[in-house]
XYZ file of C-alpha atoms in Angstrom:
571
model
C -101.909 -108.218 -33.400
C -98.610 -107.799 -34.914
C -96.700 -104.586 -36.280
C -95.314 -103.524 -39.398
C -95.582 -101.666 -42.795
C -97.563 -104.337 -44.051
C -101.505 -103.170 -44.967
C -104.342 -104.958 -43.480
C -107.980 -104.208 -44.169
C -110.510 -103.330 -41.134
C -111.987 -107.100 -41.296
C -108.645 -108.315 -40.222
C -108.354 -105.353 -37.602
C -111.837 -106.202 -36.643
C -111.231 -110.175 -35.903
C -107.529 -109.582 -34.322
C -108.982 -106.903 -31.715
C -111.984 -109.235 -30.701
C -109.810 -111.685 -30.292
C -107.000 -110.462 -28.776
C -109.807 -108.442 -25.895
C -111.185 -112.224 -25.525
C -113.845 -112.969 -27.408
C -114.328 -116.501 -28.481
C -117.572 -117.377 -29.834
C -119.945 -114.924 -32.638
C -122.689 -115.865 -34.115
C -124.734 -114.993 -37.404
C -125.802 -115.033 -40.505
C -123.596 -113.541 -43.005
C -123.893 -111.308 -46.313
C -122.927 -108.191 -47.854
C -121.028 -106.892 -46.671
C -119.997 -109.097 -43.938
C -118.642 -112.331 -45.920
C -115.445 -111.898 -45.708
C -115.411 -110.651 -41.817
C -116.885 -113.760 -40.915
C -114.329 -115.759 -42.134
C -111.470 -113.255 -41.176
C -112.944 -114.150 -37.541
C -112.406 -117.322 -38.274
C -108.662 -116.731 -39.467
C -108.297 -115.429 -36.430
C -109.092 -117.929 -33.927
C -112.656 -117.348 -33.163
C -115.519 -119.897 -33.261
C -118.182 -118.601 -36.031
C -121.927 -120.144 -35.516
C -123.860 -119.339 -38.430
C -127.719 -119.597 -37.239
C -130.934 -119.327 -39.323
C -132.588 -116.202 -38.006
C -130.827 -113.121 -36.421
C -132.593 -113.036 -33.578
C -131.597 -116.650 -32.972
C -128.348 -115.674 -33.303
C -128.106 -113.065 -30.839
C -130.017 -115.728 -28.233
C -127.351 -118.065 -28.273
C -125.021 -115.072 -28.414
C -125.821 -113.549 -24.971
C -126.768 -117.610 -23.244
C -123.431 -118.094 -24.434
C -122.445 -114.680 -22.545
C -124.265 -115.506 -19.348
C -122.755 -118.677 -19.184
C -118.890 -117.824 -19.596
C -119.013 -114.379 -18.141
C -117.916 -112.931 -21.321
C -119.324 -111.383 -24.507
C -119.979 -113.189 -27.618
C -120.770 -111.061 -30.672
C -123.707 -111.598 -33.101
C -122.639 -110.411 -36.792
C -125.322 -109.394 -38.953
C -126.074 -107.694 -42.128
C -127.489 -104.244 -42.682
C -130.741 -102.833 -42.628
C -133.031 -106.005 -42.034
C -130.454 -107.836 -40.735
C -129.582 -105.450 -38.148
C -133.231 -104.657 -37.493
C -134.239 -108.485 -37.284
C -131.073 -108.841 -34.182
C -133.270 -105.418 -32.079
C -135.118 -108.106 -30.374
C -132.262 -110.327 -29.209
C -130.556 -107.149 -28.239
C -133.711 -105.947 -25.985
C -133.618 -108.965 -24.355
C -130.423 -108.970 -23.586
C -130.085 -106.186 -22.411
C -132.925 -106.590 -20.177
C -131.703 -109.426 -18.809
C -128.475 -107.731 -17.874
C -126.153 -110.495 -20.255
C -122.884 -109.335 -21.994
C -123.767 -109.108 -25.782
C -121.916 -107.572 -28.428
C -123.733 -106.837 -32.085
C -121.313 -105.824 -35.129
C -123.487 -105.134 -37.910
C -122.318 -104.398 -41.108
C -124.058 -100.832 -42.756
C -124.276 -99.160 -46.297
C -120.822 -98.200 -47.513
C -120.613 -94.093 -46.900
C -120.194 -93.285 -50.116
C -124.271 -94.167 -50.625
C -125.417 -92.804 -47.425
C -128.085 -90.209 -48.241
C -128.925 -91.525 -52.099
C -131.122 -94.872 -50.991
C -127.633 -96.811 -50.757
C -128.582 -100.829 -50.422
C -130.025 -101.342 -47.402
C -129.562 -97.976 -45.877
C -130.687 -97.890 -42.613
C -129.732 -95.182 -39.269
C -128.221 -98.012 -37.633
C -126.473 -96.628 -34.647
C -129.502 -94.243 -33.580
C -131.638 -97.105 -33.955
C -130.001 -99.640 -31.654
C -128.994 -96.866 -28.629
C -132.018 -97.719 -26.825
C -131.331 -101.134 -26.725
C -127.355 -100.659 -25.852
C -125.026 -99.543 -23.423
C -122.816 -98.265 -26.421
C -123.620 -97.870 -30.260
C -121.306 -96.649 -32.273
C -119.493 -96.225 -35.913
C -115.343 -96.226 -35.789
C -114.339 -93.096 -37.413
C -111.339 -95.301 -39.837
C -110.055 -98.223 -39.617
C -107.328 -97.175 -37.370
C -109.302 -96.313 -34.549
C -111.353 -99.853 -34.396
C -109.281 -101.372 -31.712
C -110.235 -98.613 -29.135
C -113.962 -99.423 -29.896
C -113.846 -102.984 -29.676
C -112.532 -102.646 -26.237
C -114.785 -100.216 -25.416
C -117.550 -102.539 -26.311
C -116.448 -105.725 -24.323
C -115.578 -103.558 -21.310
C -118.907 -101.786 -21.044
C -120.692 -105.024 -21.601
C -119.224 -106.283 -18.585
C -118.319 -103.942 -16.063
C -121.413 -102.348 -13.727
C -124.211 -103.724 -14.510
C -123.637 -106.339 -18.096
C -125.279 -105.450 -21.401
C -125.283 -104.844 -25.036
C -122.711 -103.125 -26.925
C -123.227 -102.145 -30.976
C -120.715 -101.682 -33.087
C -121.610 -100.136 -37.049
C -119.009 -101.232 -39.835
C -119.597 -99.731 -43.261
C -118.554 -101.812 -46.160
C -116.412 -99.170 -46.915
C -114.619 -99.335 -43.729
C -114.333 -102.619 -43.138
C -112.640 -102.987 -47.078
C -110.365 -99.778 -46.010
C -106.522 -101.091 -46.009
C -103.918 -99.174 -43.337
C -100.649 -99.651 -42.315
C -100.147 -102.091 -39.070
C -97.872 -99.656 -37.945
C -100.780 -96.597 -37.848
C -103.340 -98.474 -36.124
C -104.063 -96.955 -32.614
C -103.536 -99.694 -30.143
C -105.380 -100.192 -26.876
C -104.882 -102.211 -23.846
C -106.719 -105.504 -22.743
C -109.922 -105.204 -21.288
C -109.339 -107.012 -17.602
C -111.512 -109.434 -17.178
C -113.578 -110.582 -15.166
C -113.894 -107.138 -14.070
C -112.974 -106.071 -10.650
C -115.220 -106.622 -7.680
C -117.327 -104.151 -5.908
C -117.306 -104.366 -1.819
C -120.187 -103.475 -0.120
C -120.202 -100.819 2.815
C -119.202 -101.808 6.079
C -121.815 -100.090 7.526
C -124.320 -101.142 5.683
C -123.476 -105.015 6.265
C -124.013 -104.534 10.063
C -127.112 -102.693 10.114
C -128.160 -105.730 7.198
C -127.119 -108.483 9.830
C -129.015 -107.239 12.534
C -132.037 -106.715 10.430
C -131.733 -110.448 9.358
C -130.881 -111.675 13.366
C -133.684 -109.389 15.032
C -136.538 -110.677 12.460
C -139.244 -112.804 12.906
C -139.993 -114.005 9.223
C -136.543 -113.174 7.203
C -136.625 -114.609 3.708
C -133.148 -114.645 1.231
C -134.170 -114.227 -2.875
C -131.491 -115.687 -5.121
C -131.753 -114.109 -8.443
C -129.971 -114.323 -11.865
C -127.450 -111.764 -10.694
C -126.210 -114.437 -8.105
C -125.384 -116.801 -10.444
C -124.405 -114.487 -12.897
C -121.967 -113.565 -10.854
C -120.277 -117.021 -9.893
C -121.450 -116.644 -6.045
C -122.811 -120.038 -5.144
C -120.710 -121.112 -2.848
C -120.678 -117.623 -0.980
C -124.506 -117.841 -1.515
C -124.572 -121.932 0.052
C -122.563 -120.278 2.711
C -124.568 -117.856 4.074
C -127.808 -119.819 3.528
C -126.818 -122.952 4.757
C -125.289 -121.858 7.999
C -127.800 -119.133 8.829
C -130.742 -121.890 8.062
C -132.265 -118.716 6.786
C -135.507 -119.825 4.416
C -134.989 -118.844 0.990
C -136.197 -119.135 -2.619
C -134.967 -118.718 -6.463
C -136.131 -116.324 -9.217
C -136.410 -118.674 -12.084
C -132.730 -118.242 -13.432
C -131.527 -117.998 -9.851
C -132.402 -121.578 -9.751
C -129.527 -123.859 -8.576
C -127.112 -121.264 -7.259
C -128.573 -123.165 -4.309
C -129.374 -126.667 -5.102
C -133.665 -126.872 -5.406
C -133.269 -130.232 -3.359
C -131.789 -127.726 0.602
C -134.177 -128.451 3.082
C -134.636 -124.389 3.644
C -136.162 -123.974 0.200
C -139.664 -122.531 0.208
C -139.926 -122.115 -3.344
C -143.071 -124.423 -2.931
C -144.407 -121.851 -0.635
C -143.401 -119.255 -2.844
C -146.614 -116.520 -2.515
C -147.107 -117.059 1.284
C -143.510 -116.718 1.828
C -143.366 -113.455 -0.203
C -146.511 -111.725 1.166
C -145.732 -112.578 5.054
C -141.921 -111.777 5.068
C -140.812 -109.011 7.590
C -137.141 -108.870 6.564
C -136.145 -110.019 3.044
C -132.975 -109.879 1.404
C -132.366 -109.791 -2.300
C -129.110 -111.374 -3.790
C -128.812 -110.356 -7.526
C -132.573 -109.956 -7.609
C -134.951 -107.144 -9.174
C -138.083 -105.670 -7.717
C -139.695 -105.793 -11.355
C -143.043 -107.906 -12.469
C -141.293 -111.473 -11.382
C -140.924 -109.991 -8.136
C -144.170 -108.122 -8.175
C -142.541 -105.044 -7.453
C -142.139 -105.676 -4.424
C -145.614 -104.064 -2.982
C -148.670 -105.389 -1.265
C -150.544 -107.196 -1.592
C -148.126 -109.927 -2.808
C -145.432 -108.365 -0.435
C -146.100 -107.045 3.061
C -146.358 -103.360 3.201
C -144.224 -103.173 6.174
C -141.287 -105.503 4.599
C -137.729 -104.674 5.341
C -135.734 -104.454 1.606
C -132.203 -105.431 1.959
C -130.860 -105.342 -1.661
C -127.798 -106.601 -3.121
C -126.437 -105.509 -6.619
C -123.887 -103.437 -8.423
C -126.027 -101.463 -10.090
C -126.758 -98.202 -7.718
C -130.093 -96.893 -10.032
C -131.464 -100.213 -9.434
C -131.481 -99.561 -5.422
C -135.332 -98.109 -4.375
C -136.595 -98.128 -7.716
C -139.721 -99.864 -6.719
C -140.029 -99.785 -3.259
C -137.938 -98.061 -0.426
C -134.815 -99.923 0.653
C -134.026 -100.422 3.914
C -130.715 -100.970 3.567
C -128.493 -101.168 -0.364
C -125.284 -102.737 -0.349
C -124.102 -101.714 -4.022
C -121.432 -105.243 -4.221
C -120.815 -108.054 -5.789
C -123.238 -110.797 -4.504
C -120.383 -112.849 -3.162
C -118.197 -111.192 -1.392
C -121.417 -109.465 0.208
C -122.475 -112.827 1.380
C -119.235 -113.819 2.779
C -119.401 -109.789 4.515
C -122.683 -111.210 5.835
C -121.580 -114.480 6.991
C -118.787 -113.234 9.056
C -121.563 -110.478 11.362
C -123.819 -113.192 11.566
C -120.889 -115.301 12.990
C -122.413 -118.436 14.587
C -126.450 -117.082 14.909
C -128.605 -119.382 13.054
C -132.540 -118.858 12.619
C -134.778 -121.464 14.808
C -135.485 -124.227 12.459
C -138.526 -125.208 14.882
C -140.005 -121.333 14.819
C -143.087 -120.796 13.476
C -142.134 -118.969 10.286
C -140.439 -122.406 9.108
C -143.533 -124.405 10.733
C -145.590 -122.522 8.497
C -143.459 -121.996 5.340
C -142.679 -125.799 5.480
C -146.782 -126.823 6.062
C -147.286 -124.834 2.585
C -145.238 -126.097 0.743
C -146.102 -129.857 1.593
C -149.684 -128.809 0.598
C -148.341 -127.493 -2.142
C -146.491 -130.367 -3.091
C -149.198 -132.616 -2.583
C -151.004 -131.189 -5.270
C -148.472 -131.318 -7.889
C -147.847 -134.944 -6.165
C -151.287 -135.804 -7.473
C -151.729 -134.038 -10.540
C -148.168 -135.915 -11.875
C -150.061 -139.313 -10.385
C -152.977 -138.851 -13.177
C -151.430 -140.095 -16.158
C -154.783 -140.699 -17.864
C -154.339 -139.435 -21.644
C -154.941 -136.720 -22.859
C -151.924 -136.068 -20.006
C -151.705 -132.738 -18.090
C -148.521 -130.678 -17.379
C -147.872 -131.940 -14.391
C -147.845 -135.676 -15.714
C -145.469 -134.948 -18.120
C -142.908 -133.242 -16.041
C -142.765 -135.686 -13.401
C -141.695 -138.300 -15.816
C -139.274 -136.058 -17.780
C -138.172 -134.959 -14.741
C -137.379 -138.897 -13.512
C -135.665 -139.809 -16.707
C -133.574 -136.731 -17.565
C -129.697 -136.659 -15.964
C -129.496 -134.799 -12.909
C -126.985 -132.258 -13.811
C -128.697 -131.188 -17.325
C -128.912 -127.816 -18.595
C -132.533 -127.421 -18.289
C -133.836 -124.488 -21.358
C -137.870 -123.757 -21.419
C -140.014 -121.478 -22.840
C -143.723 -121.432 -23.400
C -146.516 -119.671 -20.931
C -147.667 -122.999 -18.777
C -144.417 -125.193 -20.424
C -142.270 -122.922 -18.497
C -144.235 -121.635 -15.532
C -145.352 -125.179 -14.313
C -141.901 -126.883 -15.817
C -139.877 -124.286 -13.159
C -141.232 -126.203 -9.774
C -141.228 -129.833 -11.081
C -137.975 -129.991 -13.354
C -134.938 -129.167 -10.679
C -131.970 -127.438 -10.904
C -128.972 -128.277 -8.391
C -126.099 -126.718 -9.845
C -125.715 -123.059 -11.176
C -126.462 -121.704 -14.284
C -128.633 -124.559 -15.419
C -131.078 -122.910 -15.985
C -131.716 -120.612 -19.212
C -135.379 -119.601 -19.911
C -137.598 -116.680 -21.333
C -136.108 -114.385 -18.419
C -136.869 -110.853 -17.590
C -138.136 -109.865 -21.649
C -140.671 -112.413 -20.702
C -139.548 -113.268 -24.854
C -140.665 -116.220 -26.880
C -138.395 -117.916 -29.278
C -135.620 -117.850 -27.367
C -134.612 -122.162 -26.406
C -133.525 -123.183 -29.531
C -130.701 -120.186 -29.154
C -129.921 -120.953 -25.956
C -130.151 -124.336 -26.303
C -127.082 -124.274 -29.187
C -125.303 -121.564 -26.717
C -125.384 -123.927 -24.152
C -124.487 -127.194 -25.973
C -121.461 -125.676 -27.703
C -120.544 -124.917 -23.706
C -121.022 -128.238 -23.322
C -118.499 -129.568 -25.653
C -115.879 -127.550 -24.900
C -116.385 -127.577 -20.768
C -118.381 -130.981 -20.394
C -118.696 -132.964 -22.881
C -120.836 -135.594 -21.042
C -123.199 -133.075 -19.684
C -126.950 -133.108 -21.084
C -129.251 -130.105 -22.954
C -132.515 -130.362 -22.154
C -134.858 -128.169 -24.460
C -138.324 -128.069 -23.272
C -140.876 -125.853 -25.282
C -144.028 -125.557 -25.363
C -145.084 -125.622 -29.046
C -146.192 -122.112 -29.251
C -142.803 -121.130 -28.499
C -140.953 -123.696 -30.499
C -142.407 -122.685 -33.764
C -140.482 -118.951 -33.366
C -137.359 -121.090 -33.936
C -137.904 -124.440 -34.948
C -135.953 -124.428 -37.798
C -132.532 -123.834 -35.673
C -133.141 -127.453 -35.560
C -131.090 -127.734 -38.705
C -127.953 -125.415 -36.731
C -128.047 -128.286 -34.304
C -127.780 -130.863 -36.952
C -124.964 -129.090 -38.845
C -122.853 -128.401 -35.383
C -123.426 -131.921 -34.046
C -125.162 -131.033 -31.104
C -126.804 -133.878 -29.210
C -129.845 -131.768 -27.742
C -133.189 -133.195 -26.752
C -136.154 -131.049 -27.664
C -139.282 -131.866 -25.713
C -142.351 -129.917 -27.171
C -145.409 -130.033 -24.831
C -148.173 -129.471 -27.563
C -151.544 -128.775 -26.277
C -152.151 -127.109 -29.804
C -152.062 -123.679 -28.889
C -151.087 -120.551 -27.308
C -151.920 -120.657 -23.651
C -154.781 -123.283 -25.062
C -155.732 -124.629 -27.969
C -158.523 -127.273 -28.934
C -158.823 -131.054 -29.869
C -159.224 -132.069 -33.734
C -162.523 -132.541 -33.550
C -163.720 -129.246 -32.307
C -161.083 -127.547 -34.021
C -162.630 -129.698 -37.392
C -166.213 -128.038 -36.440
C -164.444 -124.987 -36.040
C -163.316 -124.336 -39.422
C -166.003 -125.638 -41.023
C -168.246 -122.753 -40.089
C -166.971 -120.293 -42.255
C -163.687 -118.806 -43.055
C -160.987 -120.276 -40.767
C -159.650 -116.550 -40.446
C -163.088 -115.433 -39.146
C -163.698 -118.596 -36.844
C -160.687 -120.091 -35.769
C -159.687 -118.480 -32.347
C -156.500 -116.045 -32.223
C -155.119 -118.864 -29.776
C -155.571 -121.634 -31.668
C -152.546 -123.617 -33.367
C -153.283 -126.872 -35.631
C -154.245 -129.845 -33.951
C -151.811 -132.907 -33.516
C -148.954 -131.216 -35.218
C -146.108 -133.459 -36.087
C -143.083 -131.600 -35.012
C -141.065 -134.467 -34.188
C -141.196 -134.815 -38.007
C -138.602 -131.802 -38.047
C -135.906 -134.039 -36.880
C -135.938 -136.195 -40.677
C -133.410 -132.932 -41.353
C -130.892 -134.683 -40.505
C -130.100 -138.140 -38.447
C -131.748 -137.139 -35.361
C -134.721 -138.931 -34.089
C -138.121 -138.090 -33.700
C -140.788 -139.561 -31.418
C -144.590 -138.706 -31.063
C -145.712 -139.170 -27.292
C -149.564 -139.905 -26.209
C -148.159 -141.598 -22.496
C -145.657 -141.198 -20.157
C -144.171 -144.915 -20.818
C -143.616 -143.094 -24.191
C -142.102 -140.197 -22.871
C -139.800 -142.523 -20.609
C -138.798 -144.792 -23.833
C -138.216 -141.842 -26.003
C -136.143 -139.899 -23.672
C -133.903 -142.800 -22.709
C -133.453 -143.291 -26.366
C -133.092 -139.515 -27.292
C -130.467 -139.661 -24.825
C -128.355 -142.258 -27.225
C -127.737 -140.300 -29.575
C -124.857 -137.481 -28.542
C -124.198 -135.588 -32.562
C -127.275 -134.594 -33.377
C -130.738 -133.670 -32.131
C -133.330 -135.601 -30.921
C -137.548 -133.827 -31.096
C -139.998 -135.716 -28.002
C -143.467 -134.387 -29.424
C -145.549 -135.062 -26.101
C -149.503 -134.668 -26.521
C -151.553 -132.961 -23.822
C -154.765 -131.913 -22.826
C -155.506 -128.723 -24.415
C -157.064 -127.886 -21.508
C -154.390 -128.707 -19.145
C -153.640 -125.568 -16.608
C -151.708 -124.826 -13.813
C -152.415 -124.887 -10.052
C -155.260 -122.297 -9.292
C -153.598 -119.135 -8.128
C -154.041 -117.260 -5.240
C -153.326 -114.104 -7.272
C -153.277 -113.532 -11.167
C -149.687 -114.411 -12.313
C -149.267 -110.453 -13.250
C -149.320 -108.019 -10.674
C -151.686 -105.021 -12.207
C -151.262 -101.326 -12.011
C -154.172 -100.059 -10.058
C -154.207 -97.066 -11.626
């Protein structure tokens, strides 16, 4: 930002700060009084997204986040603008992502008489925010803004809200006036874990007789994979992902017992979490899905999160790679028995394991089942694709079957547990894509439950040329829904509001139809030698989108669990 006498407004203050503190991407939807921010943004060197919901917006904001290691902002309007972007903002803040939100708010001058859209803006998004606040003048925004991307990222990531008033943001001061800041440092600087606490950890993990590793998003959050591979590979310690913590190490290492996932997790005596939480994916971390008697060992810079489920043996409050490497170098040259019985046992499991989803991909009689359908997608695809899913089964059964060998591949429904969130991601991560690796593949499976939250970013891909293949698995419902012709006896009982069940979604649904937006192509799939042939030529086309509408059973479930997929109070 220069200096001067000349006047500038608080858009072009706005734009100039978040660019000059290093933001690159926002996304939105504009309109008063926002317009001409948007485009000062633009003036200034940032890429503007416009999307076609807010909460869309704010998706691909914080995937876009999680991916670079930097914040993105969403810009939205006020009042239902702002309101519509809460959800986006709850989720990312949940899932620990950087996110910034500048939302533009009733000018001052109405506050208090019903102004247009009046809303308590900055009250309303503090629980959903690390920071949320209102610059008192225009002179004072650039202390704010880096504020905003500096809490986002340092400790533990999140969501930062910043309120602009049309009156502010129209407000013209001198260049010279404006209170300059310094440059947020980024990426921020790491945290070492105690020394102590790394030897008593290393003995725990040498002196055990079932140790198990958890890789969770914080790992690859944090860029630690090859610390992570490190310590995992030379150790031959058995280990497993959370869902997003899939590929930090590569799902293909011959010490993964993801397949053996609940055996390994309720018979561990000594586990270790990298970047993982002790919430519902995790169970909490109590019996009966985790031994009573399990040694915690927990990794992650966020000191609340240590013991806030169960008791933890030992808390290293680090980054996860340089606690890895601190790790590596106790456990020196040790290595866990490949031949014990904890690996004879894990690695039994998971070939039974295997062997089921071996045979349930084998049946490809139509209507097909999940298991079918991933198998083939997961044959077809490229290797190193971004993989985004969503949907109850589409994402649960997707997670074993479709793999994930590199880092940050992975972008799904996450810790929110939130629906409507692939299509965002999916433009997040394509946009990555073309700037990083342009040859590199999005791969947007949804079940079609979930797709219909955000189908109609569809048309965002289209308009920013992004080549992404959207595979809906339709079984015509939410969790299940029914074939034509019972749905067809269905509603002709009576009043389809009265007799059609909560669940139920039309039958045979034609989404593929969606991609007749633009140029993309559209395929409707009853087989997997369709799914093969319209993959392969979904894969063709690289500026625009491509829809796979795949057919299943609406029956179609997942392996029979040894628990419910919920762990349930008891109280």
């Amino acid at each position: 930002m220069g200096f001067g006498n000349e006047e500038v407004d608080g858009n072009t203050i706005l734009a100039e700060c978040l660019r000059r503190q290093g933001v690159e991407y926002a996304f939105g939807i504009i309109g008063i009084p926002v317009v001409e921010l948007s485009m000062a943004m633009q003036q200034a060197g940032i890429h503007y997204v416009g999307m076609r919901n807010e909460q869309a917006a704010a998706y691909a904001a914080q995937a876009m986040g999680y991916l670079t290691g930097k914040p993105a902002v969403v810009l939205v309007v006020s009042g239902p603008g702002l309101l519509h972007v809460i959800g986006g903002m709850a989720n990312a803040q949940s899932n620990c992502w950087p996110l910034i939100v500048i939302g533009g708010s009733c000018s001052v001058d109405h506050e208090g008489l019903g102004g247009f859209q009046e809303c308590p803006q900055v009250d309303l998004c503090r629980p959903y925010c690390k920071y949320s606040a209102r610059p008192a003048s225009a002179l004072l925004i650039p202390q704010h803004v880096e504020k905003a991307v500096r809490l986002s990222v340092y400790g533990r990531p999140g969501v930062c809200y910043l309120d602009f008033p049309g009156t502010l943001l129209t407000s013209n001061v001198e260049r010279s006036k404006i209170h300059q800041t310094h440059l947020c440092k980024l990426p921020p600087p790491l945290s070492y874990p105690d020394p102590s606490g790394v030897d008593y950890a290393a003995k725990m993990l040498i002196t055990a007789e079932r140790p198990l590793i958890i890789v969770g998003k914080g790992a690859a959050y944090d860029r630690s994979e090859r610390s992570v591979f490190n310590l995992l590979h030379s150790s031959g310690l058995p280990w497993l992902p959370t869902p997003m913590g899939k590929g930090v190490m590569p799902d293909v290492h011959e010490n993964s017992v993801a397949k053996a996932r609940t055996l390994a997790l309720q018979e561990a005596d000594v586990i270790l979490l990298l970047g993982a939480r002790l919430n519902w994916m995790l169970h909490f971390g109590r019996a009966p899905r985790f031994s009573k008697n399990a040694f915690i060992i927990q990794v992650d810079l966020c000191h609340e999160e240590m013991g806030n489920s169960v008791p933890i043996g030992v808390a290293l409050v680090s980054n996860v790679g340089v606690a890895c490497e601190a790790i590596a170098e106790k456990l020196g040259s040790w290595k866990f028995d490949s031949n014990s019985s904890w690996m004879g046992k894990l690695r039994k499991k998971c070939a039974e394991n295997e062997k089921y989803v071996q045979y349930m991909g084998n049946n490809i009689s139509v209507p097909l089942n999940y298991y079918a359908v991933f198998q083939k997608v997961q044959e077809v695809i490229p290797k190193n694709s971004i993989i985004v899913s969503e949907g109850a089964n589409t994402m649960d059964i997707g997670r074993g079957i479709l793999l994930n060998n590199l880092p940050r591949h992975r972008l799904d429904a996450g810790t929110f547990g939130t629906m409507g969130v692939g299509p965002g991601f999916a433009v997040a991560a394509a946009l990555w894509c073309k700037e990083n690796n342009p040859s590199k593949r999005v791969i947007c499976v949804e079940g079609d439950s979930a797709f219909g939250f955000s189908a109609m970013e569809v048309e965002t891909m289209f308009r920013y040329q992004l080549g992404i293949v959207i595979i809906v698995v339709n079984n015509n419902g939410i969790y299940n829904g029914f074939p034509e012709d019972v749905w067809k006896d269905i509603i002709s009982n009576g009043a389809v509001t009265k007799t059609s069940p909560p669940s139920s979604l039309s039958p045979n649904t034609h989404y593929e139809a969606l991609a007749k937006l633009g140029n993309g192509k559209g395929f409707f799939c009853n087989t997997v030698d369709e799914i093969e042939t319209a993959i392969r030529e979904a894969l063709k086309t690289t500026d625009a989108p491509s829809i796979i509408n795949v057919m299943i059973s609406p029956a179609s479930d997942r392996k029979p669990q040894s628990f419910a997929w919920l762990t349930e109070s008891k109280l």
